[in-house]
Coordinates of C-alpha atoms and ligand atoms in Angstrom, one line a residue:
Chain R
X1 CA 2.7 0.6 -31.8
X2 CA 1.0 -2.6 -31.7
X3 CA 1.7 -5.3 -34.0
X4 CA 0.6 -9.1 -34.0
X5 CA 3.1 -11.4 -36.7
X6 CA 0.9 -15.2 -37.4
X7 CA 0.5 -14.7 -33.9
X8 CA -1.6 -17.9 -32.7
X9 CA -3.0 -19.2 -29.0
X10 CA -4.5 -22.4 -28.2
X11 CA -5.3 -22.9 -24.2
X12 CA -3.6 -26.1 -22.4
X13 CA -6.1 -28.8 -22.9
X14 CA -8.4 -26.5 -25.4
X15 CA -8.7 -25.9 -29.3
X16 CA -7.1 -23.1 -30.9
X17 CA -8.5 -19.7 -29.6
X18 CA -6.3 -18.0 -32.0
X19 CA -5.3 -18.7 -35.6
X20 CA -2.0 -16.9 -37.3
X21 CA -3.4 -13.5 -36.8
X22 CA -1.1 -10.4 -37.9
X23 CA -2.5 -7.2 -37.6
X24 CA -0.8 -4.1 -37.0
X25 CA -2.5 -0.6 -34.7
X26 CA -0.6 2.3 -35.3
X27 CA -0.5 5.2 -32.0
X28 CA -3.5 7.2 -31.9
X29 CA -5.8 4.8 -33.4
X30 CA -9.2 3.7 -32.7
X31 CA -9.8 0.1 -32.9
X32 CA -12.9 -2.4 -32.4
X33 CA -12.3 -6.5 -32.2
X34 CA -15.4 -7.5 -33.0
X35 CA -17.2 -11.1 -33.6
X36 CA -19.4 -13.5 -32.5
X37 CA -18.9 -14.5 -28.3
X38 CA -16.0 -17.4 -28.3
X39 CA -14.5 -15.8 -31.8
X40 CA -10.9 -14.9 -29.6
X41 CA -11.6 -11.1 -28.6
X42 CA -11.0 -11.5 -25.4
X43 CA -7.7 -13.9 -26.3
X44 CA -6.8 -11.2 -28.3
X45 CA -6.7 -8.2 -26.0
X46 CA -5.1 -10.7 -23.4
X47 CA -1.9 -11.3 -26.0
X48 CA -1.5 -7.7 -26.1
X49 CA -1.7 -7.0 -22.4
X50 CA 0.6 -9.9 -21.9
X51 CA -1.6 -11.6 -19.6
X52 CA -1.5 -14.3 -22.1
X53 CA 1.4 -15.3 -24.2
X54 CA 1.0 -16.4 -27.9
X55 CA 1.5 -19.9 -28.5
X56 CA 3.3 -19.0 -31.6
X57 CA 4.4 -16.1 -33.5
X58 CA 4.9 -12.7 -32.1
X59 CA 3.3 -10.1 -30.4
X60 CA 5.0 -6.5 -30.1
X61 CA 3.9 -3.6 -28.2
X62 CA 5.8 -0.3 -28.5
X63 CA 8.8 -2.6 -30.3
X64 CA 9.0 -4.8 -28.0
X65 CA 8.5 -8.3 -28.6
X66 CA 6.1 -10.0 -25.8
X67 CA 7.9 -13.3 -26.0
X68 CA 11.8 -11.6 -24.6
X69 CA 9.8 -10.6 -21.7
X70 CA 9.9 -12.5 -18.4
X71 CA 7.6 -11.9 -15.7
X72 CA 8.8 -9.0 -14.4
X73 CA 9.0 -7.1 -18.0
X74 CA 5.4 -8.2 -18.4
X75 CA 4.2 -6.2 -15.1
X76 CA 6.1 -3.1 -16.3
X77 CA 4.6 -3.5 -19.3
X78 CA 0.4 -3.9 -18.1
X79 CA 1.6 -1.1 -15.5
X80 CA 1.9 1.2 -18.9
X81 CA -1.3 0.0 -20.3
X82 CA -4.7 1.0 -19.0
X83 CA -7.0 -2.6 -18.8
X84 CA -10.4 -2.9 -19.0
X85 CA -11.2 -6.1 -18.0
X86 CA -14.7 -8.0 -19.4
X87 CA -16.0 -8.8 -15.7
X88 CA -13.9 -5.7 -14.1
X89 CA -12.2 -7.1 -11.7
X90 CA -13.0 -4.1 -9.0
X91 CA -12.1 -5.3 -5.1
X92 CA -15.1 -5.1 -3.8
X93 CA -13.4 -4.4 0.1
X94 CA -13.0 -0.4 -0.4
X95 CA -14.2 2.2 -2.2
X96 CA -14.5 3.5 -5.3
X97 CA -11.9 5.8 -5.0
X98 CA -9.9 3.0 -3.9
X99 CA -10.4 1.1 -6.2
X100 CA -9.1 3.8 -8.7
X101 CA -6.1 4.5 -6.6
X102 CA -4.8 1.0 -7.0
X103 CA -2.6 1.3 -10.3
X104 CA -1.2 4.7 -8.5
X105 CA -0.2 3.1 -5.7
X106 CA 1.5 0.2 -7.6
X107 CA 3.0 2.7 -10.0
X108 CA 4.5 3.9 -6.2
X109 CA 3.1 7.6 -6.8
X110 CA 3.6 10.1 -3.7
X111 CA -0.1 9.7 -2.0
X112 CA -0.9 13.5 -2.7
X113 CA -0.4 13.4 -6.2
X114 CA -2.3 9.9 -6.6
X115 CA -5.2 10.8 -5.2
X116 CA -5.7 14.5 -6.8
X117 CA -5.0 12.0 -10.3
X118 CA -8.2 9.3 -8.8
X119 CA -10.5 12.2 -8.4
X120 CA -9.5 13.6 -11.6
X121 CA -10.2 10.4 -13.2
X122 CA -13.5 9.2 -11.3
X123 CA -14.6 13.1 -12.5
X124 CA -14.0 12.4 -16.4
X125 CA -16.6 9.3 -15.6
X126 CA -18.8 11.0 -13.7
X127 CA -18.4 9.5 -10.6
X128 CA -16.6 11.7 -8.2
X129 CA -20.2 12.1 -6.2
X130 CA -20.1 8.4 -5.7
X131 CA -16.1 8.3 -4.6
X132 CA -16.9 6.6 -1.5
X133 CA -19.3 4.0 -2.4
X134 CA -18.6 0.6 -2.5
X135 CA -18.8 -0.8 -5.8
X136 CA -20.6 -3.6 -4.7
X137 CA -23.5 -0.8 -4.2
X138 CA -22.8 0.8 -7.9
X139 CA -24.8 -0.2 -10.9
X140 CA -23.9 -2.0 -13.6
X141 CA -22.9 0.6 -15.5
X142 CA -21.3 3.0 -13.0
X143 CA -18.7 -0.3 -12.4
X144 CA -18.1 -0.3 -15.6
X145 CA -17.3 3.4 -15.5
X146 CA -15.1 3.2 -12.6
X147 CA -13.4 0.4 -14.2
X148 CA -12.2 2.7 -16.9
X149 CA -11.4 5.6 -14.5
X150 CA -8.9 2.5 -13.0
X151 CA -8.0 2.3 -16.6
X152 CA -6.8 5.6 -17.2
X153 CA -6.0 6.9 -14.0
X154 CA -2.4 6.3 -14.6
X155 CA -2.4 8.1 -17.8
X156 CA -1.4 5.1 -20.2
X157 CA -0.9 6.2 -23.9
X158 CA -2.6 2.7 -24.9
X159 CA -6.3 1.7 -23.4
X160 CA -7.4 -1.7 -24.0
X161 CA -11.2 -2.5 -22.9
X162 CA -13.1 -5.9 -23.7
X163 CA -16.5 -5.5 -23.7
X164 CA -16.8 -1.9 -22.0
X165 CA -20.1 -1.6 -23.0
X166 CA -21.4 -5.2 -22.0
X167 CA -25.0 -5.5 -20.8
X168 CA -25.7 -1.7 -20.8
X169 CA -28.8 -0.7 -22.8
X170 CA -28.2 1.5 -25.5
X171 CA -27.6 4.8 -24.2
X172 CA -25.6 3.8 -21.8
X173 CA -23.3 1.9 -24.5
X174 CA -22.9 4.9 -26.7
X175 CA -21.9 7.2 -23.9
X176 CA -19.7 5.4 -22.8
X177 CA -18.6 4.8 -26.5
X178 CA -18.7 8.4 -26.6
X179 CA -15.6 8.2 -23.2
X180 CA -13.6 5.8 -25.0
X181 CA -13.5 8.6 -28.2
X182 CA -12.5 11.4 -26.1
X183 CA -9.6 9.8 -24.8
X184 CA -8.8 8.8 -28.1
X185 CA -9.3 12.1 -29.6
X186 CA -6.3 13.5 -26.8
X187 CA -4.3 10.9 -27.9
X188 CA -4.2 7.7 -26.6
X189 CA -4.6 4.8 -28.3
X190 CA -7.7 2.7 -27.6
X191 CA -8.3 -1.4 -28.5
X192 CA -11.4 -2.3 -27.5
X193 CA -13.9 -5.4 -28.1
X194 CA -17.5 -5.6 -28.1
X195 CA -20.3 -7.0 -30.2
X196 CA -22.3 -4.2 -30.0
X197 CA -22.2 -2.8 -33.5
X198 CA -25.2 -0.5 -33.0
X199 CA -22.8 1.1 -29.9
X200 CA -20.3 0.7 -32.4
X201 CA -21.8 2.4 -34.8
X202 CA -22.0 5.8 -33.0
X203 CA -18.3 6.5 -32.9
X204 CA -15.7 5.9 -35.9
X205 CA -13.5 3.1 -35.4
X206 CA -11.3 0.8 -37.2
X207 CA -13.0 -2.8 -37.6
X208 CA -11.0 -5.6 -37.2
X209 CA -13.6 -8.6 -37.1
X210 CA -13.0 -11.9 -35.9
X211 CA -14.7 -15.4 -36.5
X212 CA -13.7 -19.1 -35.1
X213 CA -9.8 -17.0 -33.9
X214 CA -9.1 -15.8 -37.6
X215 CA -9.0 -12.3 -38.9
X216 CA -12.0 -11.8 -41.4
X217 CA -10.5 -10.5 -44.7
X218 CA -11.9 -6.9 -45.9
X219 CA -11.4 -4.7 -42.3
X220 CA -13.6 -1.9 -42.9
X221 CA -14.3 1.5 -41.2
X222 CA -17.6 1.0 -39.1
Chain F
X1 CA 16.5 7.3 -4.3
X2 CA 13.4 9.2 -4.2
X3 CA 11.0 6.3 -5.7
X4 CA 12.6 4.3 -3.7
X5 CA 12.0 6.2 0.0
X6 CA 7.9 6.4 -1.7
X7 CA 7.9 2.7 -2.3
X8 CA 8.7 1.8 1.0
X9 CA 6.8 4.4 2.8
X10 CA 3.5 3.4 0.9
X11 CA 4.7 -0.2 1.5
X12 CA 4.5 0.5 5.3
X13 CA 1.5 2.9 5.2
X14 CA -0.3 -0.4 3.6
X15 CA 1.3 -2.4 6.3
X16 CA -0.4 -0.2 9.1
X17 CA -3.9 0.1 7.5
X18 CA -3.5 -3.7 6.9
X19 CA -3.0 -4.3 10.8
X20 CA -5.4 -0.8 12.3
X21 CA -8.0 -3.0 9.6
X22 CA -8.6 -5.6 12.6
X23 CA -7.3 -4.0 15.6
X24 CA -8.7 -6.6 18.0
X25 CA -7.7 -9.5 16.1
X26 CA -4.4 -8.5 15.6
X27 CA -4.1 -6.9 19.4
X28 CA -5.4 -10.6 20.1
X29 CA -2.9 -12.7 18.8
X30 CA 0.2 -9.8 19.5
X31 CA -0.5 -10.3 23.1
X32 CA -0.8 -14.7 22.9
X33 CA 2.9 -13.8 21.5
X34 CA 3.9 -11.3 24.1
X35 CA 2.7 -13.8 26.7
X36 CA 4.9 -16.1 25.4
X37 CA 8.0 -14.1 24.7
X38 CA 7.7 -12.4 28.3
X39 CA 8.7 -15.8 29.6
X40 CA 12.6 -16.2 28.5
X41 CA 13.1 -12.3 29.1
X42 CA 11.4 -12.2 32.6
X43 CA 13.5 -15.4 33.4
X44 CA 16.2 -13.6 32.3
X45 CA 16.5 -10.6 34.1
X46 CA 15.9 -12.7 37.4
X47 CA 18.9 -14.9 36.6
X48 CA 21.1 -12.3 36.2
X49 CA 20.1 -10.4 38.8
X50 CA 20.2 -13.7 41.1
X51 CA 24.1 -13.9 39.3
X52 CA 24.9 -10.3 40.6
X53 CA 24.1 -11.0 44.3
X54 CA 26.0 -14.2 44.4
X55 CA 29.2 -12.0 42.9
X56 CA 27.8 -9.8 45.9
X57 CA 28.0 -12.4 48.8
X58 CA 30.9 -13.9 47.5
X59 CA 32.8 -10.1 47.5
X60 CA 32.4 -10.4 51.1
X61 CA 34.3 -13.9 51.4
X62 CA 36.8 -14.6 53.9
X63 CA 39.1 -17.5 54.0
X64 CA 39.8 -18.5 57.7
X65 CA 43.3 -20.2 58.2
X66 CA 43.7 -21.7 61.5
X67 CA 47.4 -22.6 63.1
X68 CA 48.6 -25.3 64.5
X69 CA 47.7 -24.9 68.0
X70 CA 51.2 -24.9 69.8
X71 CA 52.3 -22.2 67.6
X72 CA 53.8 -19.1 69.2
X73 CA 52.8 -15.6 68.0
X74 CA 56.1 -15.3 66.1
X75 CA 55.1 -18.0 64.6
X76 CA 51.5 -16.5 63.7
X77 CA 53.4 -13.1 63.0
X78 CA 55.3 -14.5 60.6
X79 CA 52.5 -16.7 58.6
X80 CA 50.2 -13.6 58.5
X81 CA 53.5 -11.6 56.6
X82 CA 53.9 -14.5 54.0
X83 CA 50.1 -14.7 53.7
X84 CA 49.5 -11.4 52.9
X85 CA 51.7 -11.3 50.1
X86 CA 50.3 -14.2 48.7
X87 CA 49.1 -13.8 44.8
X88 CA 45.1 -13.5 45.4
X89 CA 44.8 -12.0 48.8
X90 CA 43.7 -8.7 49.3
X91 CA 44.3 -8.3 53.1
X92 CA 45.7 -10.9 55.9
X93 CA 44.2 -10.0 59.4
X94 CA 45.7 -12.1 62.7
X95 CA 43.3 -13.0 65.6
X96 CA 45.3 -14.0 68.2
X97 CA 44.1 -16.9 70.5
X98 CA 43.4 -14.1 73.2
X99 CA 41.7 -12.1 71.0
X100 CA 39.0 -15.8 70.1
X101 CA 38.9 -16.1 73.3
X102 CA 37.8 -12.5 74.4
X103 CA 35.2 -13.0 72.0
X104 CA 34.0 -16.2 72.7
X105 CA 33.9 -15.4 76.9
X106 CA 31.8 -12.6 75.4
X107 CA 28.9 -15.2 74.8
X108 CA 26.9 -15.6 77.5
X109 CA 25.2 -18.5 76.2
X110 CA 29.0 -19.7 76.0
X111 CA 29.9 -18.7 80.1
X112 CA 29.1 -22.0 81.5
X113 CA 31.6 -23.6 79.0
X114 CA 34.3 -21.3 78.8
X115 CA 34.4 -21.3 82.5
X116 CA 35.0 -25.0 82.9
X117 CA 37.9 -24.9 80.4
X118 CA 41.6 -24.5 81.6
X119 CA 43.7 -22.7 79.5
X120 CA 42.9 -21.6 75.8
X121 CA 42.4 -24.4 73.5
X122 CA 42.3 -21.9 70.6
X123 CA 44.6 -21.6 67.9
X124 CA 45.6 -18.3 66.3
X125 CA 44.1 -17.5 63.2
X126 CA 44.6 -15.4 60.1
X127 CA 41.5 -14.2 58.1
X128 CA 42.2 -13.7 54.5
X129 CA 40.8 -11.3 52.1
X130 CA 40.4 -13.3 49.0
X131 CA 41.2 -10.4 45.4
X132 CA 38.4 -13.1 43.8
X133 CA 35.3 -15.4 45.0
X134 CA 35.0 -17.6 42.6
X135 CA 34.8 -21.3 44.0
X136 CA 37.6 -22.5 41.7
X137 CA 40.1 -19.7 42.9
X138 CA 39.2 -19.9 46.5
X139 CA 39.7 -23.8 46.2
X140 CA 42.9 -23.1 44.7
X141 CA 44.1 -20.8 47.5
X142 CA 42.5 -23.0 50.2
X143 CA 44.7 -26.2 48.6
X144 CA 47.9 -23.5 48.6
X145 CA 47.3 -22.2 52.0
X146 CA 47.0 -25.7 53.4
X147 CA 50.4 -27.2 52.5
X148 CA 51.8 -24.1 54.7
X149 CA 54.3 -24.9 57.8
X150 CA 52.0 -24.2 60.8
X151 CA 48.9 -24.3 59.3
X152 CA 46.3 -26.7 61.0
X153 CA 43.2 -26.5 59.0
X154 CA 42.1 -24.1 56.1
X155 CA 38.1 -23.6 56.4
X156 CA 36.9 -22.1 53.0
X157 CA 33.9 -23.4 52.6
X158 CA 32.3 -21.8 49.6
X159 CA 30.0 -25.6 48.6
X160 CA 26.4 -23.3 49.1
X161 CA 27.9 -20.7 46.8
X162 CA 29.4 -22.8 43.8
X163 CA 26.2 -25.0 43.9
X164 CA 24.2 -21.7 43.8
X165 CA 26.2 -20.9 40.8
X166 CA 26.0 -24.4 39.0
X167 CA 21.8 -23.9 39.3
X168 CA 22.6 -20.5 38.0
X169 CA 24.6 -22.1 35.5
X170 CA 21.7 -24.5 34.6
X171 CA 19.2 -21.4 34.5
X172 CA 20.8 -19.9 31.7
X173 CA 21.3 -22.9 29.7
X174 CA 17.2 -23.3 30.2
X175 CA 16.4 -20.0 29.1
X176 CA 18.8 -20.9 26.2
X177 CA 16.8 -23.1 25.3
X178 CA 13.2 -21.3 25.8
X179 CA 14.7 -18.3 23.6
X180 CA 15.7 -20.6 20.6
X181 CA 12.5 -22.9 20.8
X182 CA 10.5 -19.3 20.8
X183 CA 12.5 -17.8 18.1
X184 CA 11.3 -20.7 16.4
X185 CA 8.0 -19.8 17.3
X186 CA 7.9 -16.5 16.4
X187 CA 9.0 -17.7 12.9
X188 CA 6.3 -20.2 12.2
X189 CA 3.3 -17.8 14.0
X190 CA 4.4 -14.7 12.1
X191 CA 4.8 -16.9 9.1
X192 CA 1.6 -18.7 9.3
X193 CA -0.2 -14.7 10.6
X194 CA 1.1 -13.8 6.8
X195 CA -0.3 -16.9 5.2
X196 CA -3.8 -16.2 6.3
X197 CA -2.8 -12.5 5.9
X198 CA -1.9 -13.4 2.0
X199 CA -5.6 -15.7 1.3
X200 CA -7.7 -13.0 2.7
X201 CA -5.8 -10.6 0.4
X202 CA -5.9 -12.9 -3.0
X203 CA -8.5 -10.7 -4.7
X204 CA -6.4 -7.4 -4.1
X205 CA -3.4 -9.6 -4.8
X206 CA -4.5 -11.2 -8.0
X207 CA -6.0 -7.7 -9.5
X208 CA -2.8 -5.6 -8.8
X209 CA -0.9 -8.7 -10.5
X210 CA -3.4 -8.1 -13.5
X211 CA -2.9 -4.3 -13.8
X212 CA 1.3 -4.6 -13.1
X213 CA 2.5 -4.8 -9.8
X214 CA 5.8 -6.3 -9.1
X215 CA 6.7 -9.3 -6.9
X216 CA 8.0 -7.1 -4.5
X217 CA 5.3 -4.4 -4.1
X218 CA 2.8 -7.0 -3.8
X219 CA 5.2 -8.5 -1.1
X220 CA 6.9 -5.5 1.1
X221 CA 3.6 -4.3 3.0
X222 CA 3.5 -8.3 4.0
X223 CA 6.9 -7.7 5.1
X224 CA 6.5 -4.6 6.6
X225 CA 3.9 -6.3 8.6
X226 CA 5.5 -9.0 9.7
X227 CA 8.2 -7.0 11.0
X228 CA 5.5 -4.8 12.6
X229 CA 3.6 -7.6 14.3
X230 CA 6.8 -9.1 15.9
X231 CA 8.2 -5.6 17.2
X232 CA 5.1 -5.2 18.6
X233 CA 4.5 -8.5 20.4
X234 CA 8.4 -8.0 21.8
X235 CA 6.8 -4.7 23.1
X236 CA 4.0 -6.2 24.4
X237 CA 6.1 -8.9 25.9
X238 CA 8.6 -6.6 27.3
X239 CA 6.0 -5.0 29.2
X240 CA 4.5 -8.0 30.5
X241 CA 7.8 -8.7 32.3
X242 CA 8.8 -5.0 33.4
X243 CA 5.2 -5.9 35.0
X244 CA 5.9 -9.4 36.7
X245 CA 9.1 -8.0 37.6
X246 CA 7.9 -5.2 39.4
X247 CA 4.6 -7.2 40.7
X248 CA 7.5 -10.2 42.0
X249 CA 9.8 -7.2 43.4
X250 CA 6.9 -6.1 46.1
X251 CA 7.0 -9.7 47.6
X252 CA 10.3 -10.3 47.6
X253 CA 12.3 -7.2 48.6
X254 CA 10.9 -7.7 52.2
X255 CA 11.3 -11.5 52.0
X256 CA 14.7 -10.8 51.2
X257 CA 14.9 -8.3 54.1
X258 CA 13.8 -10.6 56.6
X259 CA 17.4 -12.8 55.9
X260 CA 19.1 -9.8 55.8
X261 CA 19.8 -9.5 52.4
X262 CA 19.4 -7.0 49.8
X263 CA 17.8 -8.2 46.9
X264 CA 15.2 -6.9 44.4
X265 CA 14.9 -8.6 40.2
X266 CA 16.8 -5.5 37.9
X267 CA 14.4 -4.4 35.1
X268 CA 16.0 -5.1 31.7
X269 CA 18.4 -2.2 30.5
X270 CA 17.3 -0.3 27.4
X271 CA 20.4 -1.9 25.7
X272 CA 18.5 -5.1 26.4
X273 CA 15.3 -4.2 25.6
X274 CA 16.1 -2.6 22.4
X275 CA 18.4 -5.9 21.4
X276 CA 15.4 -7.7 22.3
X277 CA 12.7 -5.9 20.3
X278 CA 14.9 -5.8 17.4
X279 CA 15.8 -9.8 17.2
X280 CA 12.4 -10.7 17.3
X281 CA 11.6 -7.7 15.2
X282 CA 13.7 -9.4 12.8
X283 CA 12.4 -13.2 13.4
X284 CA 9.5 -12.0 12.7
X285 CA 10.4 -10.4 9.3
X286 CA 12.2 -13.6 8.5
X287 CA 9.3 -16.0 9.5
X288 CA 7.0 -13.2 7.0
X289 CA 9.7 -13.2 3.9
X290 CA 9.4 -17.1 4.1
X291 CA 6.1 -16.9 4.0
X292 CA 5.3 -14.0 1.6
X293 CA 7.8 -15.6 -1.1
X294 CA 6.3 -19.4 -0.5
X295 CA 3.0 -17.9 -1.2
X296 CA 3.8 -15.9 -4.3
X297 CA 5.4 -18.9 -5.6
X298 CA 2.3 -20.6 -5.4
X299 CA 0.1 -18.5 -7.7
Ligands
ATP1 N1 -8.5 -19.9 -20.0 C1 -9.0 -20.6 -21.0 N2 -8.8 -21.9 -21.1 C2 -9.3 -22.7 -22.1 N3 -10.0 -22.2 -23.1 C3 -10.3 -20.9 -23.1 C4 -9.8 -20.0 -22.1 N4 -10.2 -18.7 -22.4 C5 -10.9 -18.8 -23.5 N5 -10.9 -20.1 -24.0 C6 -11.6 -20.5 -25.2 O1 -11.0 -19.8 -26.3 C7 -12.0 -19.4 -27.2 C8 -12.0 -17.9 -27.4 O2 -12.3 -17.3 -26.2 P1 -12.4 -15.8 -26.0 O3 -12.7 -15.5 -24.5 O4 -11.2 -15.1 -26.5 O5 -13.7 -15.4 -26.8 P2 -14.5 -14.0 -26.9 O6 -14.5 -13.7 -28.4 O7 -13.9 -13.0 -26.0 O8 -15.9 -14.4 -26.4 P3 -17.0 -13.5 -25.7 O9 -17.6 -12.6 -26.6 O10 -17.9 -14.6 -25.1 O11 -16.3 -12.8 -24.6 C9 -13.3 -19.9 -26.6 O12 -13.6 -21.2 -27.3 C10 -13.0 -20.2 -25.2 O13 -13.8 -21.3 -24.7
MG2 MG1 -14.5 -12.1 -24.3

C-alpha cells in the first residue's frame, strides 16, 4: 500500500533530512516512526502525504509512484488520505464542526450528507457536545481530537498522524492511542509518529525507528 | 453532472456566507461602486431620451418654399403638383398670397402696417411635409427645391436642431468614454476586493491546500463572489439612477411644460437593465478570475 524505494530528502539550503530509506506498509497495518525529535518523522509522513517530494528515489502509495504526479494528482491524492498534522493546523475562524466539515466540503459532498458524516466523526472523538466551540477555546487535547475527527471524517482507508499524542500527559496519550487502534482494527491503515514509547507501548504497533534520517536495522513489534 | 451541479452550488453557498460574513463592509464598498456606475447609465437614459424628442420636433418639420413674387397662381398651382411628387415629401400645401395676407391683417399688433401697404407684397408659398428630418436630408431637399423655376427663397432652417444633435452626438461619445474607463474600474476594484478577499482567507486557503483541494475549488467561491459583488453594485447602481431619474423628472416635466414641450428622462428598459447588470456582472468576474489565478500563482 505504501512503499518507500532509497527514498531520500534533503531541504533547499539544509542537510539531508532523509537518507535512502525503503520501507514497505502493507493495508491494514499499524505503524509507529519513532526517534529522537529532528531524526525525519515528520519528513517522513510528509513524503507519503505528498506534501513533500523525495529528493531521490521513490515513494508509492496505492501503486502509484509520487514522483508521475503533478500538482493536481497530489491534491487528489492528500484528499484520499486522512492528515494529522504535528501543530494541527485547525482554522481557528469557525467552529469545531467547521472545522471538521472542511475535507467534505472540498471532497464537494452534498451539505446534508457532510454534515451528518462531521457529527458522526466529532462523536467517535468525543466531541459532539463541543461542536460549536471555537477551537481556539478547546484544550490541548480536545484540538488534537478534532484534528483527527478532520482526519477521518472523509473516511480515508490510510490515516497518517505525526505526533497525535504530543504534549498530552499520559492518559490522555493512550486514549487517544487507544482511537488510532480502533480505526485500525475496522480497517484502515494508520502511520503515525511519536516519541512517546510509554503511549506507544499500550497498543501493538509495527516499529519502524528512525535516527539522524536512516532506518535503524532490527524493526521490532513494540 | 451531478458532482458537478454540488461543486458549484457549494462554491456559491461559500460565496454568499463569504460576503453575508461582513455585510456592512461589503454593502459599503457595493454602494462606492454603484455610485460610480449610476453615472454613465443615468447619463445614458437622458441622452437618449433627449435623442427621441429631437426625432419628435423634427417629425413636425416643415420646409417653407416661397415664389417668386410675380408669379401667378397657375404658376403656384403647378409648382405645388411637381413638389408634391417630389422623392422625400410627404404632403405639399399652397398658401396663396391672399390667404398670408388674411393671416397677417389678422394681427392686430400688425394693423397699423398692413394698413399703410398698397397691394400684397406677399409671395405664394408652398409648405412641405418633409417623409425625414434629418438635417442632411432636409439640406438636401432645401438645395433641390431651390434650383426650381419660380422659386424665390427655400427657408429650412433646421441649424438649432442639427447643432442639438451634434451635442447629442458628443454626449454619447462621453459616456463612451465614462462606460469604458469604469469597466476598467470595475475590473481593478473587484480585482483588488478579491485580493484582500484571498489574504484574509490564507489560513483557510493554505489548510484546504494541505488536506487536497483543487486549484479550482479553492478558486470558484472567489469567483462566484466577484461575480456576486459586481451584479450587485450594477443593482445598486441601477437603482441610484431609476432614483435621480425620477428625482430629475419632478423638476423638469413642468420646466418643460412651461415651453410647451413634452418632455420627461425614460427609465432604462429591462432589456437595458438586465444587459447592464450582466456586463458588469461579468467585468466583475473577469477582474476576480485575474485576480484569484495571480494570487494562486503566488503561493
Ligand atoms: N522545511 C524545512 N526546511 C529545512 N529543513 C527542515 C525543514 N523541515 C525539517 N527540516 C530539517 O530536517 C530534519 C528532520 O526534520 P523532521 O521535522 O522530519 O524531524 P522530526 O523527527 O519530525 O522531529 P520532531 O520530533 O522534532 O518533530 C531536521 O534537522 C529539520 O531541521
Ligand atoms: Mg516532527
Amino acid at each position: 500500500m505504501i512503499r518507500l524505494v532509497e527514498a531520500s530528502k534533503r531541504y533547499p539550503g539544509g542537510h539531508e533530512a532523509l537518507t535512502a530509506v525503503s520501507l514497505d506498509i502493507s493495508a491494514g497495518e499499524f505503524v509507529a516512526v519513532t526517534g529522537q525529535t529532528g531524526a525525519g518523522k515528520s519528513t517522513l509522513l510528509k513524503l507519503i502525504a505528498g506534501l513533500e517530494r523525495a529528493t531521490s528515489g521513490d515513494v508509492l502509495v496505492n501503486g502509484q509512484n509520487l514522483k508521475s504526479l503533478g500538482p493536481a494528482g497530489l491534491a487528489v491524492l492528500r484528499r484520499s488520505l486522512g492528515i494529522v498534522f504535528q501543530d494541527h493546523k485547525l482554522l481557528f475562524d469557525r467552529s469545531a464542526f467547521d472545522n471538521v466539515m472542511l475535507p467534505l466540503e472540498i471532497a464537494d459532498f452534498p451539505v446534508k450528507e457532510a454534515q451528518r458524516r462531521a457529527r458522526a466523526a466529532l462523536d467517535k472523538v468525543g466531541l459532539l457536545a463541543r461542536e460549536k466551540a471555537n477551537p481556539i477555546s478547546l484544550s490541548g487535547g480536545e484540538q488534537q481530537r478534532l484534528c483527527i475527527a478532520r482526519a477521518i471524517v472523509s473516511r480515508p482507508a490510510i490515516l497518517i498522524a505525526d505526533e497525535p499524542t504530543g504534549n498530552l500527559d499520559a492518559d490522555y496519550a493512550s486514549a487517544i492511542m487507544g482511537l488510532f487502534r480502533s480505526f485500525n482494527q475496522v480497517g484502515v491503515t494508520v502511520v503515525l509518529s511519536t516519541h512517546d514509547l510509554p503511549a506507544l507501548a499500550t497498543v501493538q504497533a509495527r516499529r519502524i525507528e528512525l535516527k539522524d534520517g536512516r532506518v535503524l536495522a532490527g524493526e521490532a513489534l513494540a | 453532472m451531478k458532482a458537478f451541479v454540488t461543486a458549484h452550488r457549494n462554491a456559491l453557498r461559500r460565496a454568499l456566507a463569504q460576503l453575508a460574513s461582513q455585510p456592512w463592509g461589503s454593502l459599503l464598498s457595493l454602494s462606492v461602486l454603484g455610485c460610480a456606475l449610476a453615472i454613465p447609465l443615468a447619463l445614458h437614459s437622458t441622452l437618449s431620451s433627449i435623442k427621441s424628442a429631437t426625432y419628435r420636433m423634427g417629425a413636425d418639420a416643415e420646409v417653407n418654399v416661397f415664389m417668386d413674387p410675380k408669379a401667378t397662381l397657375e404658376d403656384a398651382n403647378a409648382l405645388r403638383a411637381k413638389l408634391s411628387t417630389l422623392r422625400g415629401v410627404t404632403s405639399a400645401r399652397l398658401v396663396t398670397k391672399e390667404a398670408a395676407l388674411e393671416t397677417l391683417n389678422k394681427r392686430p399688433q400688425l394693423a397699423d402696417l398692413m394698413g399703410s401697404l398698397d397691394g400684397n407684397p406677399l409671395p405664394h408659398a408652398i409648405i412641405l411635409k418633409p417623409e425625414r428630418s434629418e438635417p442632411a436630408t432636409l439640406e438636401r431637399l432645401r438645395a433641390e427645391v431651390n434650383q426650381l423655376p419660380g422659386v424665390d427663397r427655400v427657408s429650412a432652417d433646421f441649424e438649432w436642431l442639427r447643432k442639438l444633435r451634434r451635442i447629442v452626438a458628443l454626449g454619447e461619445a462621453v459616456i463612451l468614454a465614462a462606460a469604458l474607463l469604469l469597466s476598467v474600474a470595475v475590473v481593478l476594484v473587484i480585482g483588488n476586493t478579491i485580493r484582500l478577499e484571498v489574504l484574509t482567507r490564507r489560513d483557510e486557503i493554505a489548510v484546504s491546500t494541505l488536506i487536497g483541494a483543487s486549484t479550482s475549488f479553492v478558486r470558484r467561491p472567489f469567483l462566484y463572489f466577484g461575480f456576486l459583488a459586481g451584479a450587485l453594485s450594477a443593482l445598486l447602481g441601477w437603482g441610484i439612477a431609476v432614483g435621480g431619474i425620477a428625482w430629475a423628472n419632478t423638476h423638469l416635466s413642468p420646466l418643460a411644460t412651461e415651453y410647451g414641450i413634452q418632455f420627461s428622462i425614460q427609465l432604462p428598459s429591462v432589456f437595458e437593465a438586465t444587459a447592464y447588470i450582466l456586463a458588469i456582472a461579468c467585468l466583475a468576474l473577469l477582474g476576480a478570475t485575474f485576480s484569484a489565478t495571480t494570487m494562486a500563482r503566488q503561493r
